[in-house]
Short mmCIF file of C-alpha atoms and ligand atoms in Angstrom, two decimals:
data_model
loop_
_atom_site.label_atom_id
_atom_site.label_comp_id
_atom_site.label_asym_id
_atom_site.label_seq_id
_atom_site.Cartn_x
_atom_site.Cartn_y
_atom_site.Cartn_z
CA MET I 43 23.55 28.76 17.05
CA SER I 44 23.75 25.35 18.58
CA SER I 45 22.81 24.21 22.06
CA ALA I 46 25.24 22.88 24.63
CA PHE I 47 24.72 19.37 23.20
CA ARG I 48 25.52 17.57 19.98
CA ALA I 49 24.37 14.22 18.57
CA PRO I 50 26.58 11.53 20.18
CA ARG I 51 29.73 10.45 18.36
CA GLY I 52 28.98 7.96 15.59
CA THR I 53 25.36 9.13 15.25
CA PHE I 54 23.67 11.77 13.14
CA ASP I 55 20.31 13.44 12.87
CA LEU I 56 18.10 13.22 9.84
CA VAL I 57 16.83 16.69 8.98
CA PRO I 58 15.23 18.05 5.80
CA PRO I 59 16.00 18.03 2.96
CA ARG I 60 18.32 14.99 3.22
CA SER I 61 15.93 13.14 5.55
CA GLU I 62 13.61 12.69 2.55
CA ALA I 63 16.20 10.43 0.93
CA PHE I 64 16.19 8.15 3.99
CA LEU I 65 12.41 7.90 3.93
CA ALA I 66 12.45 7.14 0.21
CA VAL I 67 15.14 4.47 0.62
CA ARG I 68 13.22 2.74 3.42
CA GLU I 69 10.05 2.83 1.36
CA ALA I 70 11.84 1.50 -1.73
CA MET I 71 13.29 -1.39 0.30
CA ALA I 72 9.95 -2.25 1.88
CA ALA I 73 7.85 -2.02 -1.31
CA PRO I 74 9.11 -5.23 -3.00
CA LEU I 75 8.65 -7.13 0.29
CA ARG I 76 5.09 -5.96 0.71
CA LEU I 77 4.39 -6.85 -2.91
CA ALA I 78 5.70 -10.36 -2.21
CA GLY I 79 3.39 -10.80 0.79
CA TYR I 80 5.85 -10.32 3.66
CA GLY I 81 4.23 -9.32 6.95
CA TYR I 82 5.51 -6.41 9.04
CA VAL I 83 7.20 -7.21 12.34
CA GLU I 84 8.44 -4.81 15.00
CA THR I 85 10.43 -5.87 18.03
CA PRO I 86 11.92 -3.87 20.93
CA THR I 87 15.17 -2.00 20.29
CA PHE I 88 16.70 -3.81 23.28
CA GLU I 89 16.70 -7.46 24.22
CA ASP I 90 18.05 -9.83 26.83
CA THR I 91 21.83 -9.79 26.24
CA GLY I 92 21.90 -13.59 26.05
CA LEU I 93 19.81 -13.56 22.88
CA PHE I 94 22.61 -11.88 20.94
CA VAL I 95 25.42 -13.76 22.66
CA ARG I 96 23.83 -17.07 21.73
CA GLY I 97 22.31 -15.95 18.44
CA VAL I 98 25.00 -13.82 16.83
CA GLY I 99 27.86 -15.83 18.32
CA GLU I 100 30.03 -15.47 21.38
CA SER I 101 33.27 -15.02 19.46
CA THR I 102 32.05 -12.49 16.88
CA ASP I 103 33.30 -8.90 16.89
CA VAL I 104 29.71 -7.78 17.27
CA VAL I 105 29.34 -9.59 20.59
CA THR I 106 32.86 -9.20 21.98
CA LYS I 107 33.48 -5.55 21.09
CA GLU I 108 30.47 -3.77 19.70
CA MET I 109 27.42 -4.28 21.87
CA TYR I 110 25.79 -1.54 23.90
CA THR I 111 25.10 -3.61 26.98
CA PHE I 112 23.87 -2.31 30.31
CA THR I 113 22.32 -3.50 33.50
CA THR I 114 18.82 -2.20 34.17
CA ARG I 115 17.67 -0.83 37.50
CA GLY I 116 16.09 -4.23 38.02
CA GLY I 117 19.45 -5.95 37.58
CA ASP I 118 18.86 -7.48 34.12
CA SER I 119 21.51 -7.34 31.42
CA VAL I 120 20.02 -5.92 28.24
CA THR I 121 21.62 -4.93 24.94
CA LEU I 122 20.61 -2.42 22.29
CA ARG I 123 20.02 -4.62 19.25
CA PRO I 124 23.09 -4.86 17.00
CA GLU I 125 21.12 -6.69 14.28
CA GLY I 126 17.59 -7.84 13.56
CA THR I 127 17.46 -11.55 12.78
CA ALA I 128 17.87 -12.92 16.31
CA SER I 129 15.09 -10.63 17.59
CA VAL I 130 12.71 -11.49 14.75
CA LEU I 131 13.27 -15.19 15.30
CA ARG I 132 12.78 -14.76 19.05
CA ALA I 133 9.50 -12.94 18.43
CA ALA I 134 8.30 -15.49 15.85
CA LEU I 135 8.92 -18.33 18.32
CA GLU I 136 7.44 -16.41 21.24
CA HIS I 137 4.22 -15.90 19.27
CA GLY I 138 4.11 -19.46 17.94
CA LEU I 139 4.34 -18.37 14.31
CA ASP I 140 6.42 -21.49 13.71
CA ARG I 141 3.41 -23.61 14.65
CA GLY I 142 1.18 -22.00 12.01
CA PRO I 143 1.45 -22.28 8.25
CA LEU I 144 5.04 -22.20 7.02
CA PRO I 145 6.98 -20.46 5.69
CA VAL I 146 6.52 -17.25 7.64
CA LYS I 147 7.72 -14.22 5.70
CA LEU I 148 8.47 -11.08 7.68
CA TRP I 149 10.04 -7.68 7.15
CA TYR I 150 11.20 -4.95 9.51
CA SER I 151 12.70 -1.48 9.50
CA GLY I 152 14.47 0.26 12.32
CA SER I 153 17.49 1.44 14.27
CA PHE I 154 20.47 -0.74 15.21
CA TYR I 155 23.45 -0.05 17.44
CA ARG I 156 27.08 -1.15 17.32
CA TYR I 157 29.93 0.39 19.23
CA GLU I 158 32.23 0.55 16.19
CA ARG I 159 34.94 3.07 15.40
CA PRO I 160 33.02 5.70 13.43
CA GLN I 161 34.15 6.41 9.89
CA LYS I 162 32.52 7.23 6.57
CA GLY I 163 29.58 4.85 6.23
CA ARG I 164 30.10 3.28 9.65
CA PHE I 165 28.01 4.59 12.49
CA ARG I 166 27.14 3.59 16.02
CA HIS I 167 23.47 4.12 15.35
CA PHE I 168 22.35 3.05 11.91
CA SER I 169 19.23 2.01 10.13
CA GLN I 170 18.34 -1.21 8.35
CA VAL I 171 15.41 -2.70 6.51
CA GLY I 172 15.36 -6.48 6.84
CA ALA I 173 13.55 -9.52 5.47
CA GLU I 174 13.30 -13.02 6.95
CA VAL I 175 11.72 -16.21 5.60
CA LEU I 176 11.26 -18.79 8.35
CA GLY I 177 10.45 -22.47 8.17
CA THR I 178 11.69 -23.48 4.75
CA GLU I 179 14.87 -24.94 3.30
CA ASP I 180 13.70 -24.40 -0.25
CA PRO I 181 16.48 -22.78 -2.31
CA ALA I 182 13.74 -20.67 -3.93
CA ALA I 183 13.46 -18.77 -0.63
CA ASP I 184 17.16 -17.90 -0.78
CA ALA I 185 16.86 -16.76 -4.40
CA GLU I 186 13.64 -14.85 -3.68
CA THR I 187 15.19 -12.75 -0.95
CA VAL I 188 18.14 -11.87 -3.20
CA LEU I 189 15.77 -10.82 -6.00
CA LEU I 190 13.70 -8.66 -3.66
CA ALA I 191 16.79 -6.78 -2.52
CA LEU I 192 17.84 -6.26 -6.12
CA ASP I 193 14.33 -4.95 -6.90
CA ALA I 194 14.83 -2.32 -4.19
CA TYR I 195 18.21 -1.21 -5.51
CA ARG I 196 16.79 -1.10 -9.05
CA ALA I 197 13.79 0.99 -7.97
CA LEU I 198 16.18 3.45 -6.38
CA GLY I 199 18.11 3.70 -9.63
CA LEU I 200 21.35 2.35 -8.13
CA SER I 201 23.42 0.91 -10.94
CA GLN I 202 26.72 0.07 -9.28
CA VAL I 203 25.65 -2.60 -6.80
CA ARG I 204 27.49 -5.91 -7.11
CA LEU I 205 26.20 -9.17 -5.64
CA LEU I 206 28.66 -11.62 -4.04
CA VAL I 207 27.45 -15.15 -3.31
CA ASN I 208 28.95 -18.02 -1.34
CA SER I 209 27.91 -21.14 0.54
CA LEU I 210 29.18 -21.67 4.07
CA GLY I 211 27.92 -25.25 4.21
CA SER I 212 25.45 -26.73 6.62
CA VAL I 213 25.70 -27.22 10.35
CA GLU I 214 26.57 -30.85 9.51
CA SER I 215 29.36 -30.27 6.96
CA ARG I 216 30.98 -27.18 8.48
CA PRO I 217 32.92 -28.91 11.29
CA ALA I 218 35.10 -30.92 8.85
CA TYR I 219 35.91 -27.78 6.89
CA ARG I 220 36.57 -25.84 10.07
CA ALA I 221 39.09 -28.48 11.14
CA ALA I 222 40.82 -28.45 7.72
CA LEU I 223 41.04 -24.67 7.83
CA GLN I 224 42.41 -24.73 11.38
CA ASP I 225 45.09 -27.23 10.27
CA TYR I 226 46.16 -24.90 7.50
CA LEU I 227 46.08 -21.76 9.65
CA ARG I 228 48.07 -23.34 12.48
CA ARG I 229 50.94 -23.87 10.06
CA LEU I 230 51.17 -20.10 9.40
CA HIS I 231 53.14 -17.58 11.48
CA LEU I 232 50.39 -15.60 13.10
CA ASP I 233 50.20 -13.08 15.92
CA ALA I 234 48.70 -14.17 19.24
CA GLU I 235 45.33 -12.50 18.64
CA THR I 236 44.90 -14.19 15.26
CA ARG I 237 46.02 -17.55 16.71
CA ARG I 238 43.29 -17.21 19.30
CA ARG I 239 40.84 -16.49 16.53
CA VAL I 240 41.97 -19.65 14.71
CA ASP I 241 40.95 -21.60 17.81
CA VAL I 242 37.55 -20.03 18.37
CA ASN I 243 36.39 -18.81 14.98
CA PRO I 244 38.72 -19.79 12.13
CA LEU I 245 36.33 -18.73 9.34
CA ARG I 246 36.62 -15.12 10.48
CA VAL I 247 40.34 -15.22 9.73
CA LEU I 248 39.47 -15.51 6.03
CA ASP I 249 37.87 -12.08 6.37
CA ASP I 250 41.04 -10.44 7.76
CA LYS I 251 41.85 -7.48 5.53
CA ARG I 252 45.64 -7.32 6.22
CA PRO I 253 47.47 -7.77 2.87
CA ASP I 254 50.23 -10.06 4.23
CA LEU I 255 47.64 -12.34 5.79
CA GLN I 256 45.53 -12.31 2.63
CA GLU I 257 48.68 -13.36 0.77
CA ALA I 258 49.24 -16.25 3.19
CA LEU I 259 45.62 -17.31 2.74
CA THR I 260 45.74 -17.80 -1.03
CA GLU I 261 46.22 -21.55 -0.61
CA ALA I 262 43.79 -21.90 2.30
CA PRO I 263 41.15 -24.62 1.92
CA LEU I 264 37.79 -23.31 0.76
CA MET I 265 34.35 -24.25 1.98
CA ALA I 266 33.35 -24.78 -1.66
CA ASP I 267 35.60 -27.85 -1.72
CA HIS I 268 34.10 -29.24 1.47
CA LEU I 269 30.38 -28.93 0.78
CA SER I 270 28.32 -32.07 1.30
CA ALA I 271 26.30 -33.37 -1.65
CA ALA I 272 23.15 -31.84 -0.16
CA ASP I 273 24.87 -28.46 0.40
CA ARG I 274 26.22 -28.51 -3.14
CA SER I 275 22.84 -29.28 -4.66
CA HIS I 276 21.20 -26.55 -2.54
CA HIS I 277 23.82 -24.06 -3.67
CA ASP I 278 23.49 -25.09 -7.33
CA ALA I 279 19.72 -24.74 -7.12
CA VAL I 280 20.01 -21.19 -5.71
CA ARG I 281 22.47 -20.23 -8.41
CA GLU I 282 20.26 -21.72 -11.14
CA LEU I 283 17.27 -19.71 -9.96
CA LEU I 284 19.34 -16.53 -9.87
CA ALA I 285 20.66 -17.25 -13.37
CA ASP I 286 17.11 -17.93 -14.64
CA ALA I 287 16.08 -14.56 -13.26
CA GLY I 288 18.89 -12.87 -15.17
CA VAL I 289 20.79 -11.92 -12.02
CA VAL I 290 24.48 -11.22 -12.39
CA TRP I 291 26.60 -12.21 -9.39
CA GLU I 292 30.15 -13.05 -8.45
CA ASP I 293 31.00 -16.31 -6.72
CA ALA I 294 32.94 -15.25 -3.63
CA PRO I 295 34.43 -18.39 -2.06
CA ARG I 296 36.00 -16.38 0.78
CA LEU I 297 32.91 -14.43 1.73
CA VAL I 298 32.23 -14.99 5.42
CA ARG I 299 30.01 -12.56 7.20
CA GLY I 300 30.38 -10.98 10.60
CA LEU I 301 27.60 -12.98 12.25
CA ASP I 302 28.14 -16.62 13.19
CA TYR I 303 24.68 -17.94 12.44
CA TYR I 304 25.02 -18.20 8.68
CA THR I 305 24.79 -21.64 7.05
CA ARG I 306 24.74 -22.53 3.36
CA THR I 307 23.83 -19.49 1.23
CA THR I 308 25.56 -16.24 2.19
CA PHE I 309 25.56 -13.10 0.11
CA GLU I 310 26.54 -9.48 0.22
CA PHE I 311 25.68 -6.44 -1.85
CA VAL I 312 28.63 -4.09 -2.30
CA HIS I 313 28.88 -0.66 -3.84
CA ASP I 314 32.21 0.46 -5.21
CA GLY I 315 31.59 4.16 -4.70
CA LEU I 316 31.75 3.87 -0.91
CA GLY I 317 35.40 3.22 -0.05
CA ALA I 318 36.21 0.85 2.81
CA GLN I 319 32.63 0.42 4.06
CA SER I 320 31.36 -0.88 0.74
CA ALA I 321 28.70 -3.37 1.94
CA VAL I 322 25.27 -1.88 1.39
CA GLY I 323 23.50 -5.04 2.47
CA GLY I 324 23.92 -8.70 3.15
CA GLY I 325 22.33 -11.85 4.35
CA GLY I 326 22.01 -15.57 4.04
CA ARG I 327 20.60 -18.74 5.47
CA TYR I 328 20.62 -19.49 9.21
CA ASP I 329 19.29 -23.01 9.59
CA GLY I 330 20.73 -23.49 13.10
CA LEU I 331 19.88 -20.13 14.66
CA SER I 332 16.55 -21.15 16.16
CA GLU I 333 18.13 -24.05 17.99
CA SER I 334 21.02 -21.93 19.22
CA ILE I 335 18.56 -19.59 20.95
CA GLY I 336 16.76 -22.54 22.52
CA GLY I 337 14.01 -22.97 19.92
CA PRO I 338 12.98 -25.92 17.77
CA ARG I 339 14.59 -26.62 14.42
CA LEU I 340 13.41 -23.80 12.18
CA PRO I 341 15.50 -23.07 9.10
CA GLY I 342 15.46 -19.56 7.72
CA VAL I 343 16.97 -17.15 5.27
CA GLY I 344 17.00 -13.38 5.10
CA TRP I 345 18.89 -10.15 4.73
CA ALA I 346 19.40 -6.70 6.15
CA LEU I 347 20.02 -3.72 3.90
CA GLY I 348 21.76 -0.67 5.30
CA VAL I 349 19.66 2.46 4.78
CA ASP I 350 22.45 4.92 5.63
CA ARG I 351 24.95 3.38 3.23
CA THR I 352 22.35 3.13 0.50
CA VAL I 353 21.77 6.89 0.77
CA LEU I 354 25.56 7.38 0.58
CA ALA I 355 25.62 5.11 -2.49
CA LEU I 356 22.91 7.20 -4.17
CA GLU I 357 24.95 10.31 -3.43
CA ALA I 358 28.13 8.62 -4.74
CA GLU I 359 26.34 7.82 -8.01
CA GLY I 360 25.13 11.41 -8.26
CA SER I 361 21.49 10.27 -8.36
CA PRO I 362 19.00 13.04 -7.67
CA LEU I 363 17.80 12.58 -4.10
CA PRO I 364 14.05 12.58 -3.59
CA ALA I 365 12.71 15.97 -2.55
CA ARG I 366 10.05 16.90 0.01
CA PRO I 367 6.62 16.69 -1.62
CA GLY I 368 5.72 20.28 -0.58
CA VAL I 369 2.28 21.88 -0.62
CA ASP I 370 0.11 22.94 -3.56
CA VAL I 371 -1.57 25.89 -1.94
CA PHE I 372 -0.33 28.60 0.42
CA ALA I 373 -2.73 30.99 2.11
CA VAL I 374 -1.80 34.62 2.66
CA PRO I 375 -4.31 36.20 5.06
CA LEU I 376 -4.10 39.95 5.69
CA GLY I 377 -5.55 41.08 9.03
CA ALA I 378 -6.95 39.18 12.01
CA PRO I 379 -10.44 38.25 10.66
CA ALA I 380 -8.84 36.98 7.43
CA ARG I 381 -6.35 34.92 9.43
CA ARG I 382 -9.15 33.19 11.25
CA ARG I 383 -11.00 32.47 8.00
CA ALA I 384 -7.85 31.31 6.21
CA PHE I 385 -7.05 28.91 9.04
CA GLY I 386 -10.38 27.12 8.46
CA LEU I 387 -9.91 27.24 4.70
CA VAL I 388 -6.51 25.56 4.90
CA ALA I 389 -7.87 22.89 7.24
CA GLY I 390 -10.70 22.23 4.74
CA LEU I 391 -8.24 21.97 1.87
CA ARG I 392 -6.14 19.43 3.76
CA GLN I 393 -9.23 17.38 4.59
CA ALA I 394 -10.04 17.36 0.89
CA GLY I 395 -6.58 15.96 0.19
CA VAL I 396 -4.98 19.18 -1.05
CA GLY I 397 -1.54 19.97 0.37
CA ALA I 398 -1.90 23.39 1.98
CA ASP I 399 -0.12 25.72 4.37
CA LEU I 400 -0.54 29.32 5.51
CA ALA I 401 1.50 32.31 6.62
CA LEU I 402 1.81 32.61 10.40
CA ASP I 403 2.80 35.40 12.78
CA GLY I 404 0.63 38.02 11.06
CA ARG I 405 3.06 38.54 8.21
CA GLY I 406 2.41 41.37 5.77
CA LEU I 407 1.76 40.81 2.07
CA LYS I 408 5.41 40.97 1.02
CA GLY I 409 6.76 38.57 3.64
CA ALA I 410 3.83 36.18 3.27
CA MET I 411 4.21 36.06 -0.54
CA LYS I 412 7.88 35.22 -0.04
CA ALA I 413 6.87 32.37 2.25
CA ALA I 414 4.38 31.23 -0.40
CA ASP I 415 7.16 31.12 -3.02
CA ARG I 416 9.47 29.25 -0.67
CA SER I 417 6.79 26.64 0.08
CA GLY I 418 6.84 25.51 -3.55
CA ALA I 419 3.04 25.95 -3.78
CA ARG I 420 1.42 26.43 -7.18
CA TYR I 421 -1.30 28.73 -5.89
CA ALA I 422 -1.43 31.45 -3.28
CA LEU I 423 -4.76 32.32 -1.68
CA VAL I 424 -4.69 35.99 -0.85
CA LEU I 425 -7.41 37.00 1.57
CA GLY I 426 -7.71 40.70 2.44
CA GLU I 427 -10.42 42.61 4.31
CA ARG I 428 -12.14 43.66 1.10
CA ASP I 429 -12.14 40.05 -0.15
CA LEU I 430 -13.70 38.90 3.09
CA ALA I 431 -16.40 41.53 2.82
CA ALA I 432 -17.17 40.28 -0.72
CA ASP I 433 -16.96 36.61 0.34
CA VAL I 434 -14.20 35.90 -2.17
CA VAL I 435 -10.54 34.95 -2.11
CA GLN I 436 -7.89 35.87 -4.70
CA VAL I 437 -6.40 32.73 -6.22
CA LYS I 438 -2.99 33.61 -7.63
CA ASP I 439 -1.12 31.23 -9.93
CA LEU I 440 2.44 31.60 -8.65
CA SER I 441 4.09 30.56 -11.91
CA THR I 442 2.16 32.86 -14.27
CA GLY I 443 1.20 35.60 -11.80
CA GLU I 444 -2.42 35.41 -13.01
CA GLN I 445 -4.98 36.14 -10.33
CA SER I 446 -8.75 35.76 -10.11
CA ALA I 447 -11.39 36.15 -7.41
CA VAL I 448 -13.16 32.91 -6.44
CA PRO I 449 -16.17 32.75 -4.06
CA LEU I 450 -14.98 31.48 -0.66
CA ALA I 451 -17.63 28.75 -0.67
CA ASP I 452 -16.27 27.35 -3.95
CA VAL I 453 -12.57 27.56 -3.38
CA VAL I 454 -11.94 23.97 -2.24
CA PRO I 455 -13.56 22.28 -5.28
CA HIS I 456 -12.14 25.03 -7.50
CA LEU I 457 -8.58 24.23 -6.41
CA GLN I 458 -9.16 20.49 -6.46
CA GLU I 459 -10.16 20.81 -10.08
CA ARG I 460 -7.26 23.04 -11.05
CA LEU I 461 -4.78 20.70 -9.35
CA THR I 462 -5.89 17.53 -11.14
P1 AMP X 111 25.03 -6.89 8.92
O1 AMP X 111 23.91 -6.84 9.91
O2 AMP X 111 26.38 -6.75 9.54
O3 AMP X 111 24.90 -8.02 7.96
O4 AMP X 111 24.88 -5.58 8.06
C1 AMP X 111 23.91 -5.41 7.06
C2 AMP X 111 24.07 -4.02 6.47
O5 AMP X 111 23.84 -3.04 7.48
C3 AMP X 111 25.49 -3.73 6.00
O6 AMP X 111 25.67 -4.19 4.70
C4 AMP X 111 25.54 -2.21 6.09
O7 AMP X 111 24.97 -1.64 4.95
C5 AMP X 111 24.67 -1.92 7.28
N1 AMP X 111 25.52 -1.69 8.48
C6 AMP X 111 26.02 -2.61 9.32
N2 AMP X 111 26.74 -2.02 10.29
C7 AMP X 111 26.70 -0.69 10.06
C8 AMP X 111 27.24 0.47 10.71
N3 AMP X 111 27.97 0.38 11.82
N4 AMP X 111 26.98 1.68 10.17
C9 AMP X 111 26.22 1.80 9.06
N5 AMP X 111 25.68 0.75 8.42
C10 AMP X 111 25.91 -0.47 8.90
#
């Protein structure tokens, strides 16, 4: 039976048992970051609309078509965050982290919102774990973030993730390439919408998936041929570090990502088992982002990994999804005085670190034993009136069926011992 309401289009609920996989994926993504000394950051799920317009880029699809923007009762325009980097940078600047020791390494985990057309792997509410390294141009920071993402995928047992790497050049060298690309594109027969895109954001045209356009783009100039000496040496240094670490990647000279702030290193993790929405994560360097949101010069590099698509990738690979931990002990009290005693017993077990649960609603022996089996517990504690009178409880091993009476006062240490 459902209620009169359903989760909004493009969203879904996480309920057991599948919700466990989401928790495990988030934890697996965060673990390598914590191990590498990244600090946790949490920002509001909505921000001043201008932050995303200026940060993500006025002409991006995210800003022009996909933002959940609304005016508050106070008359301010706010937007549900479509991505994390602009917010993290805003927060870092607001709290003066850029004036302390650099680099600042941060990670986050949370919900993001884009008004996209829902399809498999593309949702309007989705979940990302992200990492950002602020205040360094060292290519080692770029390589480090890539390695930490790969550590997460490895820990999850994902084997079919491919890494695509490109350089989009620096804020200084991009304009010349942009002009060369525009020259080329203006000589093609394009529809009005694409022509407009050539004017405002020509790099995005490279990302157009239409086969006839892709065909026409085969001869298009590539950023790789327009990198400055400094960009080239940065890119070579990143690639050397990745190679030294044994990372396998594909050079993807046409990889441009959906957010305008990327400079130099850009990368994407794709999974071939996912169909059209194959990107499980992506990121890159954003050396000009701080200035575009009104901050000082503060280079940075980072990524966001999609939690939802990573779960889908695990399912596509047929990997066993993590299961709920479950309890070790399940109490089966028979009669009101036993229920009261069992309630305290279970609380004591939990305080001692033993996973424990008990039958509710005054269930009889048969129903309560069924609940004990379903709970996955190894031991049932059966507590009847006669047991109470004798100050004992029956400890039943649910796999062997063996049962023995244990004094009530000893049952917590007794179970702790048997469970180690
Ligand atoms: P982006 O912020 O666009 O670089 O996206 C980073 C990652 O977030 C992508 O690789 C996806 O795994 C995930 N992602 C982005 N948009 C969506 C969406 N609408 N639904 C589900 N996952 C998404």
